[in-house]
Amino acid sequence: MSLLFAVTLFVSAFLLFWMQPLAGKILLPLWGGTPAVWNTCMLFFQGMLLAGYAYVLVITRRLGTRGQVLLHGALLLAAALFTAFGGTVLMVGDMPPAGNPSGWLLKVLLLAVGPPFFVVSATAPLLQKWFSRTRDASAGDPYFLYAASNAGSLCALLAFPLLLEPNWTLDGQRASWAFGYGLLAVQILACGAAAWRSRTTLVDASVEAVHGGGGGDDDASRVETDAGVGTVAPDGDAPDASDNDGRGLSFARRARWALLAFVPSSLVLGVTTYITTDVASVPLLWIIPLTLYLLSFVLVFARRTLLPWRLAARLLPGAGVILALIYLSGATEPAWFLILFHLLFLFIAAMVCHGQLASARPPARHLAEFYLWVAIGGALGGFFNAILAPLLFDSVAEYPLVILLACYLRPAIGTRMSQVLKLSATVKGEAEEDEAQKDESRARLLDLALPIGAFVLTAALALLAAQFDLKSVEKLALTLGLPLILLNHFFARRPLRFALGLGAVTLASILFAESTGRTIYAERNFFGTLRVTRDESQQMQWFSHGSTLHGRQFTDPARACEPLSYYHRKGPLGSVFAALGTRATTASSNIAVVGLGTGASAAYATPGQRWTFYEIDPSVVRLARDPTLFTYLSACAAAPVETIVGDARLRLRDAPEKYYSLIALDAFSSDAVPAHLLTREALDLYLSKLAEGGLVVFHVSNRSLDLERVVGGLARRAGLAARIFADKEYEPAIGKEPSEWVVVARREEDLGTLAADARWLPLDESHGKFVVWSDDFSDIVSVFRWL
């Protein structure tokens, strides 16, 4: 019987994790890549998950097994009407043309995917509750089934980008999901029937035993079950009285469940944001932290102990010290080593927190409430990182804060020995017990005093290091070496002391970090972290979004109007505008650029032209227009420049037909590639806005993806001429970065002088097999650079 329940939970979790990215991809072309889309989707799914868990808590307290099976079966049938989700999304007649789409998105999500997601989300706690009422030998402790559920989530997480997305269109995935839902419904009903039959048999046997023993009617009406003492209805089916009983669960215990779930949930998002912001921008990197998160659940709730979480608890202080050293150093190389260590700490912390959750699980009668509080903690972690953190911090500050919280939540080293000593003191007498209490009071005082000392020591060492002409590594060793060694050796046994000490060292080291003074502006919003920095020679200012360079400019006013980095006059874009300059003025008067950055390309503007930048992030527009940071727009453009804020694909619809002589797309350099801007439907839109003889230029420089293969596939499908210029020359002295650009035109003759330029090569499959993306199909893995 346990196999039936385990397989059903596996399938349920697989479908649940499959639905979330699938629904997001269906909505993406309609509202673009705005954060409102992703944040609204995230909050919707977390809210529905909580609703599903709350529903299980209510029905298991109010209904007997038969009532639960009948009600849930009816909901499964009703939700089946919505399983072809996505069809409702196509009814977009009332889609708002502008403004915040959150209300519309919530309505579409509720109608399209709400009912099936709600029903499926309830499966994990409900089936475990049903299993606890069967006669199976493992029914007394059904929590091992949670491992099967998380294994299903893990498989779906890996299968979506590696198997499902590359091989099925969105329509195909919707149909397959609907088939899987039907299979799941049959499995759930089979589990319900097994629980109902087993429960009835168990109660009948108990009642017979009571009557056979000569008990009265009152005795016959109450039986003992593995879920507690409950009242038996004439048909042997009623909710256990213990299910309505909150005795034995204090608020502190519930809050700790939520807190232990909060920390790993926040860490997953924190480590992903930090790595992609400050270390390396890699597509699909988010899969690895989430995989480790789910794997920790599988390991700690499994029947057999494959990896003891208490071992992870012993490793956590040392890992925290090393991670603090890496974090405070600001190191970005070697990137893969640093990434691996961040991921290692995440896995250790998740094992410790989830291990304590597994150890603190209540009896089966409180199972539904346990999972509800775990879900609350997980949802709060997501809400904190995705919504609150960008509003509160201008950097990824939530990541180190939750690292400290993880260090605090671990069990104290030597806890069992201290309990033995307390027991021994009790046996020896009150005098010894009083002495032990005084020792504990002194230790608690030191838990606060010693971190203050660590702060003072670190601050003093930072100020001392600033007085000498030392290399960065030497300053780091002098400032942080001694405090971190002391932390690891003298603070580690007591979690509060260690967490406060690590926080004190981190806070004091800000003095060291600020002594360099290279960052002149930093901002955090829903799109990520924006930084403006000045190089050590004070000759250039750089604009970065996370770890991706978005442009730079000379600080010398005499050279400030030279377009730098990917937009240099000696690079591909320079040759494109040189080719445009040979044409008639009327043929090249309107220019559109998707992606603003510093606005460096505006340096190519000439009198008589009209330029329009499409930028999704309002903060980027503000920074590019701030003359104290960058002056390309304010001082270098020789033509009117308009900036339109919003998703480019949506806002381009409002442009006149055949209006632009050049459309340059510069939005594909980071790890989060807006795939909806590289589909055949998107290309059709660009061509409809392109004047006769015009050019579409794609900036395809990317450290991880061969995007020229996508552009090549789109161009070949549409019968367009396409050339590529892969500029490999890096000339830092003149501010030039390597870059790759693809130019597309309706006819070969529209390429003008570019067709005769030997640097612009025909784009063919010698650069890799072409792929064609559409709104119904896109696959990042197929264009991933594995080497």
PDB file of C-alpha atoms in Angstrom, residues 478-633:
ATOM      1  CA  LEU A 478      45.081  41.472   8.170  1.00  0.00           C
ATOM      2  CA  THR A 479      41.495  42.646   8.602  1.00  0.00           C
ATOM      3  CA  LEU A 480      39.554  39.379   8.617  1.00  0.00           C
ATOM      4  CA  GLY A 481      42.043  36.592   9.251  1.00  0.00           C
ATOM      5  CA  LEU A 482      42.364  36.815  13.037  1.00  0.00           C
ATOM      6  CA  PRO A 483      38.674  37.565  13.801  1.00  0.00           C
ATOM      7  CA  LEU A 484      37.441  34.661  11.693  1.00  0.00           C
ATOM      8  CA  ILE A 485      39.961  32.254  13.244  1.00  0.00           C
ATOM      9  CA  LEU A 486      38.775  33.293  16.704  1.00  0.00           C
ATOM     10  CA  LEU A 487      35.173  32.810  15.647  1.00  0.00           C
ATOM     11  CA  ASN A 488      35.772  29.284  14.432  1.00  0.00           C
ATOM     12  CA  HIS A 489      37.671  28.192  17.537  1.00  0.00           C
ATOM     13  CA  PHE A 490      35.982  30.000  20.422  1.00  0.00           C
ATOM     14  CA  PHE A 491      32.480  30.907  19.267  1.00  0.00           C
ATOM     15  CA  ALA A 492      31.336  27.838  17.332  1.00  0.00           C
ATOM     16  CA  ARG A 493      29.920  25.790  20.235  1.00  0.00           C
ATOM     17  CA  ARG A 494      27.171  28.275  21.012  1.00  0.00           C
ATOM     18  CA  PRO A 495      24.933  29.122  18.007  1.00  0.00           C
ATOM     19  CA  LEU A 496      23.846  32.570  19.245  1.00  0.00           C
ATOM     20  CA  ARG A 497      27.397  33.636  20.062  1.00  0.00           C
ATOM     21  CA  PHE A 498      28.674  32.369  16.714  1.00  0.00           C
ATOM     22  CA  ALA A 499      25.911  34.033  14.656  1.00  0.00           C
ATOM     23  CA  LEU A 500      26.288  37.375  16.460  1.00  0.00           C
ATOM     24  CA  GLY A 501      30.068  37.177  16.188  1.00  0.00           C
ATOM     25  CA  LEU A 502      29.939  36.459  12.476  1.00  0.00           C
ATOM     26  CA  GLY A 503      27.501  39.328  12.030  1.00  0.00           C
ATOM     27  CA  ALA A 504      29.748  41.654  14.012  1.00  0.00           C
ATOM     28  CA  VAL A 505      32.783  40.829  11.867  1.00  0.00           C
ATOM     29  CA  THR A 506      30.731  41.281   8.705  1.00  0.00           C
ATOM     30  CA  LEU A 507      29.412  44.656   9.844  1.00  0.00           C
ATOM     31  CA  ALA A 508      32.820  45.908  10.935  1.00  0.00           C
ATOM     32  CA  SER A 509      34.393  44.836   7.661  1.00  0.00           C
ATOM     33  CA  ILE A 510      32.227  47.414   5.892  1.00  0.00           C
ATOM     34  CA  LEU A 511      34.943  49.829   6.955  1.00  0.00           C
ATOM     35  CA  PHE A 512      37.369  47.768   4.889  1.00  0.00           C
ATOM     36  CA  ALA A 513      35.011  47.444   1.941  1.00  0.00           C
ATOM     37  CA  GLU A 514      34.277  51.167   1.821  1.00  0.00           C
ATOM     38  CA  SER A 515      37.909  52.184   1.915  1.00  0.00           C
ATOM     39  CA  THR A 516      38.303  51.431  -1.803  1.00  0.00           C
ATOM     40  CA  GLY A 517      35.579  53.928  -2.821  1.00  0.00           C
ATOM     41  CA  ARG A 518      35.178  52.538  -6.369  1.00  0.00           C
ATOM     42  CA  THR A 519      31.371  52.244  -6.324  1.00  0.00           C
ATOM     43  CA  ILE A 520      29.854  55.672  -6.823  1.00  0.00           C
ATOM     44  CA  TYR A 521      26.210  54.595  -7.172  1.00  0.00           C
ATOM     45  CA  ALA A 522      24.228  51.466  -6.330  1.00  0.00           C
ATOM     46  CA  GLU A 523      20.537  50.698  -6.581  1.00  0.00           C
ATOM     47  CA  ARG A 524      18.336  47.642  -6.174  1.00  0.00           C
ATOM     48  CA  ASN A 525      14.956  47.074  -7.795  1.00  0.00           C
ATOM     49  CA  PHE A 526      12.837  44.205  -9.102  1.00  0.00           C
ATOM     50  CA  PHE A 527      15.093  43.886 -12.159  1.00  0.00           C
ATOM     51  CA  GLY A 528      18.276  43.376 -10.155  1.00  0.00           C
ATOM     52  CA  THR A 529      21.192  45.373  -8.782  1.00  0.00           C
ATOM     53  CA  LEU A 530      22.534  48.376 -10.704  1.00  0.00           C
ATOM     54  CA  ARG A 531      26.024  49.712 -10.024  1.00  0.00           C
ATOM     55  CA  VAL A 532      28.045  52.597 -11.399  1.00  0.00           C
ATOM     56  CA  THR A 533      31.745  52.231 -10.628  1.00  0.00           C
ATOM     57  CA  ARG A 534      34.889  54.143 -11.512  1.00  0.00           C
ATOM     58  CA  ASP A 535      38.102  52.352 -12.436  1.00  0.00           C
ATOM     59  CA  GLU A 536      41.276  52.783 -10.403  1.00  0.00           C
ATOM     60  CA  SER A 537      42.760  55.176 -12.939  1.00  0.00           C
ATOM     61  CA  GLN A 538      39.650  57.399 -12.646  1.00  0.00           C
ATOM     62  CA  GLN A 539      39.456  57.528 -16.447  1.00  0.00           C
ATOM     63  CA  MET A 540      36.234  55.547 -16.989  1.00  0.00           C
ATOM     64  CA  GLN A 541      32.895  54.942 -15.350  1.00  0.00           C
ATOM     65  CA  TRP A 542      31.275  51.527 -15.714  1.00  0.00           C
ATOM     66  CA  PHE A 543      27.612  50.614 -15.615  1.00  0.00           C
ATOM     67  CA  SER A 544      26.835  47.046 -14.529  1.00  0.00           C
ATOM     68  CA  HIS A 545      23.588  45.175 -14.050  1.00  0.00           C
ATOM     69  CA  GLY A 546      24.548  42.388 -11.706  1.00  0.00           C
ATOM     70  CA  SER A 547      27.736  40.899 -13.117  1.00  0.00           C
ATOM     71  CA  THR A 548      26.907  41.936 -16.705  1.00  0.00           C
ATOM     72  CA  LEU A 549      28.570  45.037 -18.149  1.00  0.00           C
ATOM     73  CA  HIS A 550      26.040  47.387 -19.777  1.00  0.00           C
ATOM     74  CA  GLY A 551      28.434  50.089 -20.902  1.00  0.00           C
ATOM     75  CA  ARG A 552      31.087  52.562 -19.872  1.00  0.00           C
ATOM     76  CA  GLN A 553      32.189  56.108 -20.646  1.00  0.00           C
ATOM     77  CA  PHE A 554      35.364  58.211 -20.421  1.00  0.00           C
ATOM     78  CA  THR A 555      35.306  60.740 -17.592  1.00  0.00           C
ATOM     79  CA  ASP A 556      37.425  63.164 -19.647  1.00  0.00           C
ATOM     80  CA  PRO A 557      34.911  65.573 -21.295  1.00  0.00           C
ATOM     81  CA  ALA A 558      37.063  65.692 -24.427  1.00  0.00           C
ATOM     82  CA  ARG A 559      36.574  61.934 -24.948  1.00  0.00           C
ATOM     83  CA  ALA A 560      33.185  61.477 -23.294  1.00  0.00           C
ATOM     84  CA  CYS A 561      31.297  61.171 -26.596  1.00  0.00           C
ATOM     85  CA  GLU A 562      33.306  58.197 -27.830  1.00  0.00           C
ATOM     86  CA  PRO A 563      31.009  55.110 -27.757  1.00  0.00           C
ATOM     87  CA  LEU A 564      32.807  52.428 -25.753  1.00  0.00           C
ATOM     88  CA  SER A 565      32.624  48.715 -24.870  1.00  0.00           C
ATOM     89  CA  TYR A 566      30.365  46.765 -27.309  1.00  0.00           C
ATOM     90  CA  TYR A 567      29.437  49.932 -29.211  1.00  0.00           C
ATOM     91  CA  HIS A 568      32.916  51.131 -30.210  1.00  0.00           C
ATOM     92  CA  ARG A 569      33.382  52.767 -33.601  1.00  0.00           C
ATOM     93  CA  LYS A 570      35.998  50.139 -34.489  1.00  0.00           C
ATOM     94  CA  GLY A 571      33.531  47.339 -33.716  1.00  0.00           C
ATOM     95  CA  PRO A 572      30.507  45.831 -35.516  1.00  0.00           C
ATOM     96  CA  LEU A 573      28.029  48.521 -34.495  1.00  0.00           C
ATOM     97  CA  GLY A 574      30.359  51.240 -35.724  1.00  0.00           C
ATOM     98  CA  SER A 575      30.444  49.647 -39.186  1.00  0.00           C
ATOM     99  CA  VAL A 576      26.622  49.386 -39.219  1.00  0.00           C
ATOM    100  CA  PHE A 577      26.208  53.129 -38.650  1.00  0.00           C
ATOM    101  CA  ALA A 578      28.973  53.856 -41.144  1.00  0.00           C
ATOM    102  CA  ALA A 579      26.948  51.874 -43.698  1.00  0.00           C
ATOM    103  CA  LEU A 580      23.796  53.823 -42.787  1.00  0.00           C
ATOM    104  CA  GLY A 581      25.676  57.060 -43.319  1.00  0.00           C
ATOM    105  CA  THR A 582      26.179  56.236 -46.985  1.00  0.00           C
ATOM    106  CA  ARG A 583      22.408  56.140 -47.597  1.00  0.00           C
ATOM    107  CA  ALA A 584      19.926  58.889 -48.318  1.00  0.00           C
ATOM    108  CA  THR A 585      18.861  60.836 -45.224  1.00  0.00           C
ATOM    109  CA  THR A 586      15.192  59.940 -45.563  1.00  0.00           C
ATOM    110  CA  ALA A 587      16.029  56.233 -45.581  1.00  0.00           C
ATOM    111  CA  SER A 588      17.744  56.304 -42.201  1.00  0.00           C
ATOM    112  CA  SER A 589      16.000  59.040 -40.232  1.00  0.00           C
ATOM    113  CA  ASN A 590      14.273  56.880 -37.562  1.00  0.00           C
ATOM    114  CA  ILE A 591      16.308  54.599 -35.320  1.00  0.00           C
ATOM    115  CA  ALA A 592      14.987  52.192 -32.652  1.00  0.00           C
ATOM    116  CA  VAL A 593      17.202  50.600 -30.001  1.00  0.00           C
ATOM    117  CA  VAL A 594      15.916  47.942 -27.604  1.00  0.00           C
ATOM    118  CA  GLY A 595      17.964  48.186 -24.414  1.00  0.00           C
ATOM    119  CA  LEU A 596      19.390  51.500 -23.193  1.00  0.00           C
ATOM    120  CA  GLY A 597      22.367  50.805 -20.933  1.00  0.00           C
ATOM    121  CA  THR A 598      24.484  53.962 -20.754  1.00  0.00           C
ATOM    122  CA  GLY A 599      22.977  55.193 -24.025  1.00  0.00           C
ATOM    123  CA  ALA A 600      26.356  54.842 -25.772  1.00  0.00           C
ATOM    124  CA  SER A 601      24.828  54.090 -29.185  1.00  0.00           C
ATOM    125  CA  ALA A 602      23.224  57.565 -29.133  1.00  0.00           C
ATOM    126  CA  ALA A 603      26.719  58.914 -29.875  1.00  0.00           C
ATOM    127  CA  TYR A 604      26.067  57.782 -33.471  1.00  0.00           C
ATOM    128  CA  ALA A 605      23.027  60.052 -33.806  1.00  0.00           C
ATOM    129  CA  THR A 606      23.270  62.674 -36.545  1.00  0.00           C
ATOM    130  CA  PRO A 607      21.172  65.761 -37.296  1.00  0.00           C
ATOM    131  CA  GLY A 608      17.897  64.953 -39.003  1.00  0.00           C
ATOM    132  CA  GLN A 609      17.475  61.578 -37.290  1.00  0.00           C
ATOM    133  CA  ARG A 610      14.995  60.643 -34.588  1.00  0.00           C
ATOM    134  CA  TRP A 611      16.026  58.039 -32.008  1.00  0.00           C
ATOM    135  CA  THR A 612      13.789  55.905 -29.778  1.00  0.00           C
ATOM    136  CA  PHE A 613      15.132  53.724 -26.959  1.00  0.00           C
ATOM    137  CA  TYR A 614      12.917  50.970 -25.517  1.00  0.00           C
ATOM    138  CA  GLU A 615      13.956  50.103 -21.959  1.00  0.00           C
ATOM    139  CA  ILE A 616      12.119  47.882 -19.493  1.00  0.00           C
ATOM    140  CA  ASP A 617      13.802  49.232 -16.336  1.00  0.00           C
ATOM    141  CA  PRO A 618      12.888  52.810 -15.348  1.00  0.00           C
ATOM    142  CA  SER A 619      16.003  53.033 -13.158  1.00  0.00           C
ATOM    143  CA  VAL A 620      18.258  52.459 -16.178  1.00  0.00           C
ATOM    144  CA  VAL A 621      16.568  55.371 -17.949  1.00  0.00           C
ATOM    145  CA  ARG A 622      17.113  57.608 -14.937  1.00  0.00           C
ATOM    146  CA  LEU A 623      20.789  56.650 -14.618  1.00  0.00           C
ATOM    147  CA  ALA A 624      21.490  57.090 -18.334  1.00  0.00           C
ATOM    148  CA  ARG A 625      19.901  60.572 -18.231  1.00  0.00           C
ATOM    149  CA  ASP A 626      21.773  61.665 -15.091  1.00  0.00           C
ATOM    150  CA  PRO A 627      24.619  63.893 -16.383  1.00  0.00           C
ATOM    151  CA  THR A 628      26.619  63.324 -13.195  1.00  0.00           C
ATOM    152  CA  LEU A 629      26.909  59.642 -14.167  1.00  0.00           C
ATOM    153  CA  PHE A 630      26.690  59.408 -17.986  1.00  0.00           C
ATOM    154  CA  THR A 631      26.320  62.076 -20.671  1.00  0.00           C
ATOM    155  CA  TYR A 632      25.702  60.161 -23.902  1.00  0.00           C
ATOM    156  CA  LEU A 633      22.032  61.161 -23.977  1.00  0.00           C
TER     157      LEU A 633
END
